[in-house]
mmCIF file with all atom_site columns, C-alpha atoms in Angstrom:
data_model
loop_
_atom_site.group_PDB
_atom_site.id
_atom_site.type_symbol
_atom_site.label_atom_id
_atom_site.label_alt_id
_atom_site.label_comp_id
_atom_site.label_asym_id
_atom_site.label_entity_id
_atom_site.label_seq_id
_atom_site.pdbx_PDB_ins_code
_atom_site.Cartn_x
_atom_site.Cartn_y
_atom_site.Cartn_z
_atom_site.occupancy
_atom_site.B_iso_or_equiv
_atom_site.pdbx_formal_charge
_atom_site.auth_seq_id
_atom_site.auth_comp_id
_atom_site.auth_asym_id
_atom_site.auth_atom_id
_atom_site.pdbx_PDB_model_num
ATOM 1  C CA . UNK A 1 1  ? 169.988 89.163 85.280  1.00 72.00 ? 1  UNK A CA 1
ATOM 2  C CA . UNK A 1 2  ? 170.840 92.123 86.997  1.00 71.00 ? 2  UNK A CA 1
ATOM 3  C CA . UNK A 1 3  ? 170.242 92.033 89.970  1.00 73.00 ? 3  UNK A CA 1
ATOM 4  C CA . UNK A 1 4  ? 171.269 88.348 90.093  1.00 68.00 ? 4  UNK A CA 1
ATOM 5  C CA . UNK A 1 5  ? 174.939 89.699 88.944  1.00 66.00 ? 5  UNK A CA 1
ATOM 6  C CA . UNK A 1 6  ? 175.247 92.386 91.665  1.00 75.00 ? 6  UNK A CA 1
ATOM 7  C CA . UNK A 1 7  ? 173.801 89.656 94.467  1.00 75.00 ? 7  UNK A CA 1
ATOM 8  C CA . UNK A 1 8  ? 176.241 87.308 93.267  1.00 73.00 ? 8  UNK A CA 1
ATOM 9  C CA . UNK A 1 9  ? 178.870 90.079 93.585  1.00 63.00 ? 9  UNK A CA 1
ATOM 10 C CA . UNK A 1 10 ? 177.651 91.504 97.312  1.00 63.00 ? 10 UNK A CA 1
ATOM 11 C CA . UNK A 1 11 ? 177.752 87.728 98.363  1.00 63.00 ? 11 UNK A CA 1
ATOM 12 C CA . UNK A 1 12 ? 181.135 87.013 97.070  1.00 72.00 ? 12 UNK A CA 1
ATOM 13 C CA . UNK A 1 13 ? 182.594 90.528 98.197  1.00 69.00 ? 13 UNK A CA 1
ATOM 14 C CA . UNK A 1 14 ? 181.030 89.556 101.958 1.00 61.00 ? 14 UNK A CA 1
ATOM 15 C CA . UNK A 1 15 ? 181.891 86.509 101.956 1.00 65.00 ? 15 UNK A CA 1
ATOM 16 C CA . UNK A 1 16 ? 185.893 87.812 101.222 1.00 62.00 ? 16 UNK A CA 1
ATOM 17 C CA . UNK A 1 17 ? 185.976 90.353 104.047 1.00 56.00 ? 17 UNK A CA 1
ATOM 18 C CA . UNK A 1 18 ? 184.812 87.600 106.136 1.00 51.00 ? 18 UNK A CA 1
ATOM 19 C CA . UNK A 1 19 ? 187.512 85.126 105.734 1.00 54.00 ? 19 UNK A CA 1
ATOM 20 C CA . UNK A 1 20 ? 189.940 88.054 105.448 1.00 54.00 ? 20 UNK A CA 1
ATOM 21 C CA . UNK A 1 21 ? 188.643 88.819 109.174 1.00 60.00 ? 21 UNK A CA 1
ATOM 22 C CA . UNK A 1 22 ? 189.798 85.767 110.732 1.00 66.00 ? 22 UNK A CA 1
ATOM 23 C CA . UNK A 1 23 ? 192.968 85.655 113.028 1.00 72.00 ? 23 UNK A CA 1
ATOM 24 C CA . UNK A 1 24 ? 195.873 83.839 112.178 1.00 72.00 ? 24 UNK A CA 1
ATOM 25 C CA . UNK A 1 25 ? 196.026 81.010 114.982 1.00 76.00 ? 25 UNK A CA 1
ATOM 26 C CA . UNK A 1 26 ? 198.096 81.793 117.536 1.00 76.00 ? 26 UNK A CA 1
ATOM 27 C CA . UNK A 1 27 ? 201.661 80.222 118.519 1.00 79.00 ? 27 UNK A CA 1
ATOM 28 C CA . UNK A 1 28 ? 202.237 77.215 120.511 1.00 84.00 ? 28 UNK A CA 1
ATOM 29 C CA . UNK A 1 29 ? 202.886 77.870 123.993 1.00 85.00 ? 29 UNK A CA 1
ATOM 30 C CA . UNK A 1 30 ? 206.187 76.324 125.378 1.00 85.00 ? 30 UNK A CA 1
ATOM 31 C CA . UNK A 1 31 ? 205.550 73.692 127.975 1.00 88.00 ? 31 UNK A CA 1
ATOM 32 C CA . UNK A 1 32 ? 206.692 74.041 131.484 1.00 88.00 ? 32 UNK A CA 1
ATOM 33 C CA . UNK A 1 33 ? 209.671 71.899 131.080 1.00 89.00 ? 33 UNK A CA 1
ATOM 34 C CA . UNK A 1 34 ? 210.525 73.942 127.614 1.00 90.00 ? 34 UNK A CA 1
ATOM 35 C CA . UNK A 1 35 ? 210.153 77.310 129.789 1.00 91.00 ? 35 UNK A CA 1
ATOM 36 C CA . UNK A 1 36 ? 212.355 76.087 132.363 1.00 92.00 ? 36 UNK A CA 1
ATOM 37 C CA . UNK A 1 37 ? 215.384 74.638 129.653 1.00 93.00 ? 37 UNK A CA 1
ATOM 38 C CA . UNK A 1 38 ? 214.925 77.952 128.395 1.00 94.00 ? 38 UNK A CA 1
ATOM 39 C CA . UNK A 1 39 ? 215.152 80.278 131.391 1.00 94.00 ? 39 UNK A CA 1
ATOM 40 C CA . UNK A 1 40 ? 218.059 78.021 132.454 1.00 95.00 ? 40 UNK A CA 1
ATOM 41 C CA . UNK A 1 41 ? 219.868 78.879 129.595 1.00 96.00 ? 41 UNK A CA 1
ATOM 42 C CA . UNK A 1 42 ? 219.766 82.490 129.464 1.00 96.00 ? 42 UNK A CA 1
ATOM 43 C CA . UNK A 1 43 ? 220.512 81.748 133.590 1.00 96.00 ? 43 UNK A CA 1
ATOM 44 C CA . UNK A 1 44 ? 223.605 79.797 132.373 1.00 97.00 ? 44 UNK A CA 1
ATOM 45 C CA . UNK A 1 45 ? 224.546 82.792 129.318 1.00 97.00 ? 45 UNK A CA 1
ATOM 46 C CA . UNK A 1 46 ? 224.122 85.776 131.700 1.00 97.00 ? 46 UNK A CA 1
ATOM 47 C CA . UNK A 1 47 ? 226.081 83.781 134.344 1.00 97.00 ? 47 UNK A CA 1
ATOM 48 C CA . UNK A 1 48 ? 229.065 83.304 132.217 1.00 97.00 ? 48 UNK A CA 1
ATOM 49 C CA . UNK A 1 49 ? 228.931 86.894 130.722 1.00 97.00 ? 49 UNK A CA 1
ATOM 50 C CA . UNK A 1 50 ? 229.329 88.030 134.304 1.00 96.00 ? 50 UNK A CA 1
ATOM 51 C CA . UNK A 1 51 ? 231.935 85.698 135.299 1.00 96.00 ? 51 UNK A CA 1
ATOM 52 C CA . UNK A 1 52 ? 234.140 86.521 132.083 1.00 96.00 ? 52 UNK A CA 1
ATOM 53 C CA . UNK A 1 53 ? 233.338 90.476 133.068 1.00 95.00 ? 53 UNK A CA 1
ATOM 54 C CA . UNK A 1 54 ? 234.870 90.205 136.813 1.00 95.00 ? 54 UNK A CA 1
ATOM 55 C CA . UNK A 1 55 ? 237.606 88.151 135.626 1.00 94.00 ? 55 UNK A CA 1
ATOM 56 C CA . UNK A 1 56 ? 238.900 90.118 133.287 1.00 95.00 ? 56 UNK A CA 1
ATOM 57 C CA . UNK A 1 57 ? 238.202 93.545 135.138 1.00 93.00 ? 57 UNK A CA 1
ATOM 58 C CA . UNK A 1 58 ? 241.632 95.355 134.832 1.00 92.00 ? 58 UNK A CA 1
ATOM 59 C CA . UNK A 1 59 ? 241.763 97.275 137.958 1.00 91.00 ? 59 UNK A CA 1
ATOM 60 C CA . UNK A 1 60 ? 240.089 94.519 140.233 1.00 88.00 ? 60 UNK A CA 1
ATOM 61 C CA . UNK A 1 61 ? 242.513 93.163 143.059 1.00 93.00 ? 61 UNK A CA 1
ATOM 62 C CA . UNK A 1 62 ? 242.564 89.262 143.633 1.00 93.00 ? 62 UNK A CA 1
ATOM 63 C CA . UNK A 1 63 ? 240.803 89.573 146.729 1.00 95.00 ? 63 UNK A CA 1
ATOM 64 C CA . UNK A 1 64 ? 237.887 91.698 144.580 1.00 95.00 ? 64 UNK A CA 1
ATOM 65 C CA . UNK A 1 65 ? 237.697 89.373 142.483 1.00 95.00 ? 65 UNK A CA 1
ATOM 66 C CA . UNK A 1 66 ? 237.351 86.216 144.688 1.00 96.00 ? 66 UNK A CA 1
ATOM 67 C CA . UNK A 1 67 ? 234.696 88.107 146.990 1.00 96.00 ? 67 UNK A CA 1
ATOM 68 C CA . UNK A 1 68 ? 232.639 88.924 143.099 1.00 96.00 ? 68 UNK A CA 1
ATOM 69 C CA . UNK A 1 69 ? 232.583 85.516 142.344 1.00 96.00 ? 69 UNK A CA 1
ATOM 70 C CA . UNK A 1 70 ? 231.588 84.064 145.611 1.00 97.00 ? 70 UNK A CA 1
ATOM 71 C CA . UNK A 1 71 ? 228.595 86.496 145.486 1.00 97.00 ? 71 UNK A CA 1
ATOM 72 C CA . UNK A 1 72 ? 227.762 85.565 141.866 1.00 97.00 ? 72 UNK A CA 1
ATOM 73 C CA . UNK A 1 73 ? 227.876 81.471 142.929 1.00 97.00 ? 73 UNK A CA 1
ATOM 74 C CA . UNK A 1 74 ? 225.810 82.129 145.768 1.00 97.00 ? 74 UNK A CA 1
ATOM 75 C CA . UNK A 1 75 ? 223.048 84.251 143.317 1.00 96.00 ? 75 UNK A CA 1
ATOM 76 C CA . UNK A 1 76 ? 223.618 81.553 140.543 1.00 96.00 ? 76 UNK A CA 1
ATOM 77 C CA . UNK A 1 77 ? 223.090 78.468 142.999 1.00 96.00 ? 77 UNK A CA 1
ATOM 78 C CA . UNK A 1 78 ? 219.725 80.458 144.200 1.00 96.00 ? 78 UNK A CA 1
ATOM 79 C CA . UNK A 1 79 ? 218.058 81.195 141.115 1.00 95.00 ? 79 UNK A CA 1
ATOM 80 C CA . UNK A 1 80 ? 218.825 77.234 139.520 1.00 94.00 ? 80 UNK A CA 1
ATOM 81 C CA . UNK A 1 81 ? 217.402 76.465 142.664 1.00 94.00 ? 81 UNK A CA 1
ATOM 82 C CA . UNK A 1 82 ? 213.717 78.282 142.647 1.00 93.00 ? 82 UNK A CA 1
ATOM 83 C CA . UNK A 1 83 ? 214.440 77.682 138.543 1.00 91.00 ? 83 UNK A CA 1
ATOM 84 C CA . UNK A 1 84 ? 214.211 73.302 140.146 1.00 88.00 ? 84 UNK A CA 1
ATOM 85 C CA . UNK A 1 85 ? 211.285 74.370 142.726 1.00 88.00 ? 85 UNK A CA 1
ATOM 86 C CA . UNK A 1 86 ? 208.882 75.373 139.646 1.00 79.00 ? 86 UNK A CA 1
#
């Protein structure tokens, strides 16, 4: 009876740190067209944070600004273009 009880407890204490070994399964990856909605997003969000920033720089002349923005379109209109390419 003995040893019965402390086999029966060895098996079920194994048998717990087994299962309790086990990794949880991991998360979904996004798809490609997921990844790309989402980098175009925070493409979109970092554009207009920019944009907002140069237009409402205080000391910035007109002609500042205009030659900021041109520079940001022509960065913005790159990257959504390799962002299209992938």
């Amino acid at each position: 009876m003995k040893k019965f009880l402390i086999s029966a407890l060895l098996l079920i204490g194994l048998s717990m740190n087994v299962s309790a070994q086990q990794r949880p399964a991991p998360p979904p990856h996004p798809s490609k067209s997921e990844l790309i909605a989402m980098k175009s997003r925070e493409l979109d969000k970092r554009y207009n944070a920019e944009k907002k920033a140069i237009l409402n720089h205080p000391l910035a002349t007109k002609k500042m600004k205009r030659d900021q923005l041109k520079a940001l379109n022509e960065k913005y209109q790159s990257q959504k273009r390799l962002l299209k390419k992938m």
